[in-house]
mmCIF file of C-alpha atoms and ligand atoms in Angstrom:
data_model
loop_
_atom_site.group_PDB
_atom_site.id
_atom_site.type_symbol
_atom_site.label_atom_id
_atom_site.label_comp_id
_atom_site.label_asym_id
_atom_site.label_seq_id
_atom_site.Cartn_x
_atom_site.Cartn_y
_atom_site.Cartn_z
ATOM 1 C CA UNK T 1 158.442 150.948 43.529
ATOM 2 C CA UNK T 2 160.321 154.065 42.481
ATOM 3 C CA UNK T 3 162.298 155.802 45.309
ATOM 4 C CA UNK T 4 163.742 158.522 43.461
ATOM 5 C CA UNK T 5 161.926 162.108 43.904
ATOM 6 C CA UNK T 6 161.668 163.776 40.946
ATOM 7 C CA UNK T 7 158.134 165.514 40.844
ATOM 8 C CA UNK T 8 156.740 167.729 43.425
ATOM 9 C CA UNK T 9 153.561 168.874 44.054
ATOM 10 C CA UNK T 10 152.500 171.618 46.738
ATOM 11 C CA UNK T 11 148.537 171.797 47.516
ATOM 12 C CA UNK T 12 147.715 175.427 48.926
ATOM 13 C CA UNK T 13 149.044 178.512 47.713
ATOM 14 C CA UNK T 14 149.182 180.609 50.505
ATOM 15 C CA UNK T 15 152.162 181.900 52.872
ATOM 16 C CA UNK T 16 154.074 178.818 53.497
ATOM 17 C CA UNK T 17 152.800 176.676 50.176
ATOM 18 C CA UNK T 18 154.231 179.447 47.789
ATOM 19 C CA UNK T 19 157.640 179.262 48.939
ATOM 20 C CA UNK T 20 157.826 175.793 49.988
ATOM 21 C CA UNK T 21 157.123 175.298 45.868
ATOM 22 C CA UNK T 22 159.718 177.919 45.048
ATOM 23 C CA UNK T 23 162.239 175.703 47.214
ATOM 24 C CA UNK T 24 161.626 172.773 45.483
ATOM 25 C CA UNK T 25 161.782 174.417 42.125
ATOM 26 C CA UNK T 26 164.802 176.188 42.839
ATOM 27 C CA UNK T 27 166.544 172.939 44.468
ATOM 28 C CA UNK T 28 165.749 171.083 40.646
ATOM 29 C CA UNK T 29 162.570 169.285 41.821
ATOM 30 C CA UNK T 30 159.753 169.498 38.656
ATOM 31 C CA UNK T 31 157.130 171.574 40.559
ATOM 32 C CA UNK T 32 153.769 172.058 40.767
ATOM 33 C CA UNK T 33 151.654 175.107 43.005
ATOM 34 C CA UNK T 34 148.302 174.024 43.361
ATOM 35 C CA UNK T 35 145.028 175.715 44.578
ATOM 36 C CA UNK T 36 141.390 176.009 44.189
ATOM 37 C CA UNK T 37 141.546 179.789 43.704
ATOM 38 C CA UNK T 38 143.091 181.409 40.237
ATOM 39 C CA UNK T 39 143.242 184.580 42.081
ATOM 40 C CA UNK T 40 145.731 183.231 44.901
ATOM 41 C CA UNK T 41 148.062 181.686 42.613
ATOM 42 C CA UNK T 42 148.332 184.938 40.992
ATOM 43 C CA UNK T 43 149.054 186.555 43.975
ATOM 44 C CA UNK T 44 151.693 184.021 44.838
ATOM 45 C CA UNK T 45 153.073 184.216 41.335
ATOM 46 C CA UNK T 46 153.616 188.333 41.979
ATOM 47 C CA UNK T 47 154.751 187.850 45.569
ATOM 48 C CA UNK T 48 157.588 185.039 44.803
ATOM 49 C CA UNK T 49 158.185 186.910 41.915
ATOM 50 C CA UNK T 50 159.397 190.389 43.740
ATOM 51 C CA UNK T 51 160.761 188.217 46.565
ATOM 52 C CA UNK T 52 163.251 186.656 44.210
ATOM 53 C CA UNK T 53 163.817 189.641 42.045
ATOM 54 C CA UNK T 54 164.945 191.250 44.980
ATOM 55 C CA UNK T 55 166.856 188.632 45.931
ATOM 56 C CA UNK T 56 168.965 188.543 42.642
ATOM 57 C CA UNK T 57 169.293 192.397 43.094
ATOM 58 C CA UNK T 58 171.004 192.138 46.448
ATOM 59 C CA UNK T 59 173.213 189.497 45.353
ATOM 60 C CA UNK T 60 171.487 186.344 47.243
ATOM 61 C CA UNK T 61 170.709 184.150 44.180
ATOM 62 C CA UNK T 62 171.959 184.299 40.714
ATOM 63 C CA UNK T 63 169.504 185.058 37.549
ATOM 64 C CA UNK T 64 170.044 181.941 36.096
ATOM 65 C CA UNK T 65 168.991 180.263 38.982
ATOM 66 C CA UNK T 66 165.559 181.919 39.465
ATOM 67 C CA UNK T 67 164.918 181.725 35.697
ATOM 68 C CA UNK T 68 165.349 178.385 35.694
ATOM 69 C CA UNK T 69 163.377 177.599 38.833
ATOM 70 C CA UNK T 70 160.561 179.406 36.966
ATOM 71 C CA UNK T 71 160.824 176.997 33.836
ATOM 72 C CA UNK T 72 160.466 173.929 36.914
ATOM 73 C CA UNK T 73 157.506 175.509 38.333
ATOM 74 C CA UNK T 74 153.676 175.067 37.213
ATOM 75 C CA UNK T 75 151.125 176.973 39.078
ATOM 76 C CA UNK T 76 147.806 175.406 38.049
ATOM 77 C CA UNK T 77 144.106 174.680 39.749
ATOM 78 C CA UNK T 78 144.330 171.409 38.087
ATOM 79 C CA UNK T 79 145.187 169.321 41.126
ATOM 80 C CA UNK T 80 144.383 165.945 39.676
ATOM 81 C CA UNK T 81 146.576 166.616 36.516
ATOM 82 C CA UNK T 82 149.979 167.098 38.144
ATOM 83 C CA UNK T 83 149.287 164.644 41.148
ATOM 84 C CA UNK T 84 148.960 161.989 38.984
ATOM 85 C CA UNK T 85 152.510 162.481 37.976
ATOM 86 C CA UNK T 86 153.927 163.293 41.772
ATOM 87 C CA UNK T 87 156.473 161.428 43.586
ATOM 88 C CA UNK T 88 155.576 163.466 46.940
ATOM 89 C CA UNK T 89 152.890 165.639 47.661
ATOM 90 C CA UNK T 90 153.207 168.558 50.663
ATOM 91 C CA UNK T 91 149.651 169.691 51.686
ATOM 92 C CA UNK T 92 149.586 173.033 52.693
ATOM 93 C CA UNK T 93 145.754 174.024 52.821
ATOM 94 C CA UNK T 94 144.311 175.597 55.037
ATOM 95 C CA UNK T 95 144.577 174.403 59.204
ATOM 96 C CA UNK T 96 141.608 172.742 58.936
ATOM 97 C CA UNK T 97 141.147 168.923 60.005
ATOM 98 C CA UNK T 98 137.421 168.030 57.853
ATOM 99 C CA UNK T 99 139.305 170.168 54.559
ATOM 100 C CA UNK T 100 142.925 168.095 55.255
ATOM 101 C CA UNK T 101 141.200 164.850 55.432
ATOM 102 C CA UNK T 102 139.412 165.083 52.212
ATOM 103 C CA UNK T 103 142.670 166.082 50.829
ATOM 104 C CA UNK T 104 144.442 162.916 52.056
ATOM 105 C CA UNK T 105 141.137 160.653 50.905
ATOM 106 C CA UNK T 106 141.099 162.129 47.413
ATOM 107 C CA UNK T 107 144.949 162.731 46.682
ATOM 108 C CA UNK T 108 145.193 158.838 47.387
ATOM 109 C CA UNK T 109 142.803 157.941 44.471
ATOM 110 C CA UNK T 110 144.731 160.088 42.159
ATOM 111 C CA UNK T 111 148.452 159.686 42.961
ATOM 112 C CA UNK T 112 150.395 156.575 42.261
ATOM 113 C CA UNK T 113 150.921 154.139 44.517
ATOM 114 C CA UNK T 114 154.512 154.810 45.312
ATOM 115 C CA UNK T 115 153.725 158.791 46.234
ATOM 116 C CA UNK T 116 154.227 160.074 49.614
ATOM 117 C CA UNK T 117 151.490 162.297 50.850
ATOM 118 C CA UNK T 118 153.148 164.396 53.912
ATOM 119 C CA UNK T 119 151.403 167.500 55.507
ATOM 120 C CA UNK T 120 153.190 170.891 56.545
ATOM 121 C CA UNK T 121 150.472 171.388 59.311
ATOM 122 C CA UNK T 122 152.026 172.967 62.851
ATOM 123 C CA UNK T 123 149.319 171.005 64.719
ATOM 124 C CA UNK T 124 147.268 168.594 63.164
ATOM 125 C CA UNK T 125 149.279 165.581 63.605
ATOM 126 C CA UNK T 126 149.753 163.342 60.719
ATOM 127 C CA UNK T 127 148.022 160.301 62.418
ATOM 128 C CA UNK T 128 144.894 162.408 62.037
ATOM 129 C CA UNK T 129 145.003 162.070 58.044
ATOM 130 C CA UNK T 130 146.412 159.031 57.692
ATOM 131 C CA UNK T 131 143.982 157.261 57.828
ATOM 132 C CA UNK T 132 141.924 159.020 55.409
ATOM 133 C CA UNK T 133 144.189 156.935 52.969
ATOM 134 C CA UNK T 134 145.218 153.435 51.991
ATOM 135 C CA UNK T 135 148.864 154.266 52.487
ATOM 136 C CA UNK T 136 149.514 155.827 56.263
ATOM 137 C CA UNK T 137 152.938 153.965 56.173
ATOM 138 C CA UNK T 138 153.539 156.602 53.376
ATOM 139 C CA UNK T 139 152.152 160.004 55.535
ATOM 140 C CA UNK T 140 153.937 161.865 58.087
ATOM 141 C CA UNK T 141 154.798 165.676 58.866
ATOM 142 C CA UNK T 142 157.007 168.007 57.080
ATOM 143 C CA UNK T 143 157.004 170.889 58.830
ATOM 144 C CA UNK T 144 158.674 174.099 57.067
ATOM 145 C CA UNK T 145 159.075 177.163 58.811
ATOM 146 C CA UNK T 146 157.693 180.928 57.942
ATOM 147 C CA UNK T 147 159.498 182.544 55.709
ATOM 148 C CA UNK T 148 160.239 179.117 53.918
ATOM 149 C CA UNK T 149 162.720 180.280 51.252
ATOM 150 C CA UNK T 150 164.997 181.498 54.062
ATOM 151 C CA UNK T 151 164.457 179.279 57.163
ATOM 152 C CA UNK T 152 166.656 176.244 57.998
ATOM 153 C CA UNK T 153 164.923 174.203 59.644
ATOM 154 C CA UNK T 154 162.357 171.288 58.498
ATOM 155 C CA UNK T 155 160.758 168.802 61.214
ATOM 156 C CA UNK T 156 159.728 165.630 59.727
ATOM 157 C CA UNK T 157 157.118 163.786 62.420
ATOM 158 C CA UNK T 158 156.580 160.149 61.825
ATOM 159 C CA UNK T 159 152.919 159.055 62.974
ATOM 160 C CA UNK T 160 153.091 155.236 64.490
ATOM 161 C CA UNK T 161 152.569 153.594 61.251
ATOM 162 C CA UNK T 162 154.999 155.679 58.938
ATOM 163 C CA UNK T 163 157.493 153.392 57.356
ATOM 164 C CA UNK T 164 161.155 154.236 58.807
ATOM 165 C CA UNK T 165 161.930 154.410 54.967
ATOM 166 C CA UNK T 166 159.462 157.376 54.896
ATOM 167 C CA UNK T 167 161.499 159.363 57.070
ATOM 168 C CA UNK T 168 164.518 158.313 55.747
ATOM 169 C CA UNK T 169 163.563 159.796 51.983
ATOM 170 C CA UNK T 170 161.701 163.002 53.779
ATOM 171 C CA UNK T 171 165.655 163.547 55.426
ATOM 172 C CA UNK T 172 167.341 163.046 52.265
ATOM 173 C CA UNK T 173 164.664 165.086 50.611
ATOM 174 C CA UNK T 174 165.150 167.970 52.995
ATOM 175 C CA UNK T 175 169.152 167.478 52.700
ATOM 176 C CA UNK T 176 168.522 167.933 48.814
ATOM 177 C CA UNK T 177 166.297 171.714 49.595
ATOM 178 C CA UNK T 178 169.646 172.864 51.624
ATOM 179 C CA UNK T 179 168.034 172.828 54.887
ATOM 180 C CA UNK T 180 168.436 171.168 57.898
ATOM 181 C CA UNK T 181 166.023 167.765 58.594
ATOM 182 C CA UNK T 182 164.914 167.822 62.144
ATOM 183 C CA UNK T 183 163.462 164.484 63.157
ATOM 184 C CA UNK T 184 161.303 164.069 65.861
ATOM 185 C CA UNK T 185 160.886 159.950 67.226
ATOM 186 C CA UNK T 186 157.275 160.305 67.687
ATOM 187 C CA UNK T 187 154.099 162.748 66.961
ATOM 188 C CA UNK T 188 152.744 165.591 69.379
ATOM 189 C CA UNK T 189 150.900 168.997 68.052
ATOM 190 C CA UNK T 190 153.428 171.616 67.704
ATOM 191 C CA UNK T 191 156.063 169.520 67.415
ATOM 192 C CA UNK T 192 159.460 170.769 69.044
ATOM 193 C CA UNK T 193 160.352 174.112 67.656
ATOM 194 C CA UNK T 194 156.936 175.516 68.234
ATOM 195 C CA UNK T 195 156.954 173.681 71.582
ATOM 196 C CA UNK T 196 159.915 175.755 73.160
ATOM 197 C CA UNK T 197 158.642 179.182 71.283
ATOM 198 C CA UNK T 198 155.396 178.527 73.272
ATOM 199 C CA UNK T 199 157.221 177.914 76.389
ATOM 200 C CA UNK T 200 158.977 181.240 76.663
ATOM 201 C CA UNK T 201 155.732 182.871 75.219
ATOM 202 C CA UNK T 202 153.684 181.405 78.128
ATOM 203 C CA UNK T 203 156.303 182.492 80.741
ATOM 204 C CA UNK T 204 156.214 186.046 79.213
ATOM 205 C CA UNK T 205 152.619 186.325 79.437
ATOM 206 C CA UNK T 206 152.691 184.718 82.806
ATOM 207 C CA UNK T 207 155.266 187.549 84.318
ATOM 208 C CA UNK T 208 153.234 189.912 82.368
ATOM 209 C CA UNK T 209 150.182 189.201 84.278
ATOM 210 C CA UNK T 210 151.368 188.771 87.472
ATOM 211 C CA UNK T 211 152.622 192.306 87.266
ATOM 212 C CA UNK T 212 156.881 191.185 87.820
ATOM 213 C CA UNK T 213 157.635 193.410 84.544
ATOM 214 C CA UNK T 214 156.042 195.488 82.235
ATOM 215 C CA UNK T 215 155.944 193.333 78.392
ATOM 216 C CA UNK T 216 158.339 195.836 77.058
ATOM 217 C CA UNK T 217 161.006 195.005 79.759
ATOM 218 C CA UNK T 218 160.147 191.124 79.024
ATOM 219 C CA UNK T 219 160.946 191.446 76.030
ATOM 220 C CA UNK T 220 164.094 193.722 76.128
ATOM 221 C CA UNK T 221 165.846 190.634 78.851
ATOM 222 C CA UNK T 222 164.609 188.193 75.708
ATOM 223 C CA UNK T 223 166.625 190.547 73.333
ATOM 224 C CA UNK T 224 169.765 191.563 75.371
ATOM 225 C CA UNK T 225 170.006 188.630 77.678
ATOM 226 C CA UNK T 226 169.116 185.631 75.579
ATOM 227 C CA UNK T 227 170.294 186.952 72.250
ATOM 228 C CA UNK T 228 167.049 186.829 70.841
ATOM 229 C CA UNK T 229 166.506 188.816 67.553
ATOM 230 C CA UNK T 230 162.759 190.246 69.175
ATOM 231 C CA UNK T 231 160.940 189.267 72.304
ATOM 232 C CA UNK T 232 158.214 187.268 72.809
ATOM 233 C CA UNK T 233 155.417 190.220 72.818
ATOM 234 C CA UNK T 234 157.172 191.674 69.567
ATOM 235 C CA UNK T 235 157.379 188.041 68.262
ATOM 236 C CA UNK T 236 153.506 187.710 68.898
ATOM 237 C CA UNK T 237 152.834 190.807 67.220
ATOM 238 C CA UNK T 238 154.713 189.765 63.952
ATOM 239 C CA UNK T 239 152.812 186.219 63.611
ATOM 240 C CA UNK T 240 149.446 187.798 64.608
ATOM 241 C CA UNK T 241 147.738 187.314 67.946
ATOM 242 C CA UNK T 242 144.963 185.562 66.675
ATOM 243 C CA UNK T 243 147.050 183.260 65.042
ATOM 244 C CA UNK T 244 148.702 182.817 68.450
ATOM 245 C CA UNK T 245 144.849 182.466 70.379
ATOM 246 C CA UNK T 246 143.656 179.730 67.548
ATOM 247 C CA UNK T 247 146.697 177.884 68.043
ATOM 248 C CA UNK T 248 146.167 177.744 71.864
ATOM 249 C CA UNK T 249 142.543 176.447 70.914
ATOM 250 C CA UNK T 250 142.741 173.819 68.816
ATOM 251 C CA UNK T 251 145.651 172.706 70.986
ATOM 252 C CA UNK T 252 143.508 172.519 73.957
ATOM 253 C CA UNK T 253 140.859 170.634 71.330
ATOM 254 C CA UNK T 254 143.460 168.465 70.741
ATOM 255 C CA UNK T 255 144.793 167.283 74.615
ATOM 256 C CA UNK T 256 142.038 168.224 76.317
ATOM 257 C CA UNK T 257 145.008 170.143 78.621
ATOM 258 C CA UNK T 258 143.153 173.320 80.342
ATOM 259 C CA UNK T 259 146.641 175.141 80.225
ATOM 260 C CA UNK T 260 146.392 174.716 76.870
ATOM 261 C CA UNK T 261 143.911 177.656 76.813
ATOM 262 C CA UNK T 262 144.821 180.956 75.722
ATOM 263 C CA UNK T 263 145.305 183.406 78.837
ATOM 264 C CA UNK T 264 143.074 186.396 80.130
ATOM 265 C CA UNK T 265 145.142 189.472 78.566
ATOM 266 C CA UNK T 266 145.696 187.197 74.865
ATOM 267 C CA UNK T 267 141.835 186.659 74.840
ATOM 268 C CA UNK T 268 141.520 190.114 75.664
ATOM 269 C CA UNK T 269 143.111 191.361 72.785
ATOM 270 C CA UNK T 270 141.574 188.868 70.772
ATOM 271 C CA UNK T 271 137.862 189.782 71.280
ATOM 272 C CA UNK T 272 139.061 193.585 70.781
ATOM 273 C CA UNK T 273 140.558 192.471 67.241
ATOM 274 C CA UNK T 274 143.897 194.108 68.509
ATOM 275 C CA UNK T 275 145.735 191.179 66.305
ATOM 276 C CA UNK T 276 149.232 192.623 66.082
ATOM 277 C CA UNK T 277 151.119 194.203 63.268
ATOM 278 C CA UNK T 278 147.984 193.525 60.783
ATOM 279 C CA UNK T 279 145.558 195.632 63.032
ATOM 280 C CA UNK T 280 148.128 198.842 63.738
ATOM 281 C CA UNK T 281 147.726 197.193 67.403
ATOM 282 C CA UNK T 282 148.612 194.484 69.768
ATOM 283 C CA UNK T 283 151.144 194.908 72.147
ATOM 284 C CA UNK T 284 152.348 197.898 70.386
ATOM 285 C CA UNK T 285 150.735 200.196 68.047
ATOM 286 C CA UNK T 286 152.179 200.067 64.452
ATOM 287 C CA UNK T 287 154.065 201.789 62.808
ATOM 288 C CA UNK T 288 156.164 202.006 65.952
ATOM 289 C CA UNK T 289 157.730 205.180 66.209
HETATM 290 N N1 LIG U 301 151.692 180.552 58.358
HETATM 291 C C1 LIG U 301 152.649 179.965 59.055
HETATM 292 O O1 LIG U 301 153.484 180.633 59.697
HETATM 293 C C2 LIG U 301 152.770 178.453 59.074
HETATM 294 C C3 LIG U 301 153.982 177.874 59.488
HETATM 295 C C4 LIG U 301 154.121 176.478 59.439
HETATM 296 C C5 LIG U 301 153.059 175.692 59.025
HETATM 297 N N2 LIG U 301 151.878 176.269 58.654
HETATM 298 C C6 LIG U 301 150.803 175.381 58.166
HETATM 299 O O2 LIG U 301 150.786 175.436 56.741
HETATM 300 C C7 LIG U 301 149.452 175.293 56.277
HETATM 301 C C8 LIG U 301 149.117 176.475 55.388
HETATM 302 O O3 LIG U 301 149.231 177.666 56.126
HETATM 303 P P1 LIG U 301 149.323 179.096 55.413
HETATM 304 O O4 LIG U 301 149.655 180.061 56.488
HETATM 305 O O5 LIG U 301 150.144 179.003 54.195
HETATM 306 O O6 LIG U 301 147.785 179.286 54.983
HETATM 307 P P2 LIG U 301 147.159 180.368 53.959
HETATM 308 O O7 LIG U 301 145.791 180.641 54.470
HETATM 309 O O8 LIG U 301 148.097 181.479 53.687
HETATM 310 O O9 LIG U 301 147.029 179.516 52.583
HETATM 311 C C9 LIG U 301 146.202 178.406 52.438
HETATM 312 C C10 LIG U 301 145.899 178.250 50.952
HETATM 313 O O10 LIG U 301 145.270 176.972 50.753
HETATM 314 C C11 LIG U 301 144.297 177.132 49.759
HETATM 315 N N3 LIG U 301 143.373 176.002 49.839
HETATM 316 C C12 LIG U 301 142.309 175.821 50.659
HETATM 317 N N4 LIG U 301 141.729 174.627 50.427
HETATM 318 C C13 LIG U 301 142.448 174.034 49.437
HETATM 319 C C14 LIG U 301 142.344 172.802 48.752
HETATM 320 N N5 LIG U 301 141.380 171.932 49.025
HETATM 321 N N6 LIG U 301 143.257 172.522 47.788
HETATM 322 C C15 LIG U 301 144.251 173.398 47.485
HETATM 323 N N7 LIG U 301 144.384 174.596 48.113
HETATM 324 C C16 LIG U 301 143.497 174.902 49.074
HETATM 325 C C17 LIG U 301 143.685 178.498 50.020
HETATM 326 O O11 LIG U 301 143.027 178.990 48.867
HETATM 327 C C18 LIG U 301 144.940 179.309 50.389
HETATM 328 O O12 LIG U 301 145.512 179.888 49.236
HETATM 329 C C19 LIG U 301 148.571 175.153 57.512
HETATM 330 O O13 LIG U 301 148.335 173.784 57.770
HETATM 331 C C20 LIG U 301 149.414 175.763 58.626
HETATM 332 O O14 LIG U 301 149.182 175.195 59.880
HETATM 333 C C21 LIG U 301 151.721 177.631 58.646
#
């Protein structure tokens, strides 16, 4: 069985599957950006594109290293093509269980036995796909962060049956991006990162609504007591507030935990479509003055 990663391939486009491609490609990996729409791997194309320009103009990467990433990196619709050839496959569709598990089911017909199929999902646990294949002792989590070119950290979330060797090449794999492997022993949605952001956002809203301090004073303690670069209401606003609300959902869906539900004055802004920075309004109105 060959243990060496050589070949990449990224399934989904989008946000985090664009970049997480443009690491691999920039870290030497052979790379391939898949999806089922042309037009969004054009769009990625022109996004990572400037993001990289601009990142060679203000001296964070050299030239030769972008152009050469470029020369690693294949962005194609033809899924079945370059899986055939992959040593590890990162699914990064859509957060959608029915969609992942077809993934899993069909990406284990076409890839070679020795491939590892992982998923970058925040909440679906990997357990939940596994066993849409004939290898779960080769499935876990690997969970990059948004922006992906630029954040450290990666959580890699064994399921049960994932082989210790698994996690052990996900690690070194992680090592070889230049970012930090965070392991967790066992699976739970959100995993620990997202576990502790949720925390502080849940006391927030809590204090919030039980009238102690107005969300701009929450979040100016969160900023010039704690050090954080924005509070938790700014933070909120940034990912998108229904982001945050979904979440909250399909966690409950998930544990069946009532507190898992999203609170009166996030479902408020929900149903009014005040999402955050996308909308011109959430907490705050946009652009703030
Ligand atoms: N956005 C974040 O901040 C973030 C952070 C960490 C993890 N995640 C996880 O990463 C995954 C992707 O999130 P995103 O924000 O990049 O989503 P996105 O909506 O930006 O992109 C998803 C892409 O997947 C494509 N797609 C859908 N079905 C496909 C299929 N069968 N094969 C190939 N491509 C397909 C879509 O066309 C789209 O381009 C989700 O599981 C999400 O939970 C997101």
């Amino acid at each position: 069985m060959s243990t060496q990663i050589r070949t990449v391939v990224v399934l989904g486009s989008g946000t985090m599957g664009s970049q997480i491609a443009a690491v691999a490609a920039l870290a030497g990996y052979t790379t391939a950006l898949v999806d089922i729409k042309q037009e969004q791997l054009d769009r990625a194309r022109e996004q990572l594109t400037a993001r990289l320009d601009r990142d060679v103009e203000k001296g964070r990467r050299q030239r030769a290293d972008v152009d050469a990433a470029w020369e690693r990196l294949t962005l194609t619709t033809d899924r079945d093509a370059v899986a055939a050839e992959a040593d590890l496959v990162i699914e990064a569709a859509v957060e959608d269980l029915t969609i992942k598990r077809t993934i899993f089911a069909e990406l284990d017909e076409v890839c070679p036995e020795h491939t590892l199929l992982v998923t970058n999902s925040s909440n679906i646990v990997s357990s939940r796909v596994a066993d849409a294949t004939g290898r779960p002792d080769r499935v876990c989590n690997l969970h990059f962060f948004n922006p992906a070119l630029v954040m450290q950290c990666v959580e890699i979330v064994p399921h049960e049956g994932t082989d210790p060797q698994t996690v052990e090449r996900m690690v070194a794999f992680v090592e070889s991006l230049g970012k930090t492997p965070v392991r967790l022993q066992r699976e739970i949605p959100g995993f620990v990162a997202n576990r502790l952001l949720n925390a502080l956002r849940r006391e927030a809203v809590e204090l919030y609504e039980a009238g102690v301090a107005d969300f701009k004073d929450i979040d100016l303690a969160a900023r010039t007591a704690l050090g954080h670069p924005m509070g938790p209401f700014e933070l909120m606003d940034l990912v998108g507030i229904d982001v945050v609300y979904l979440i909250r959902l399909a966690e409950h869906e998930q544990t069946g935990d009532a507190d898992a539900l999203p609170s009166r004055s996030i479902t408020e802004k929900y149903e009014a479509g005040e999402y955050g920075r996308k909308t011109g309004r959430g907490w705050y109105e946009y652009p703030r003055p």
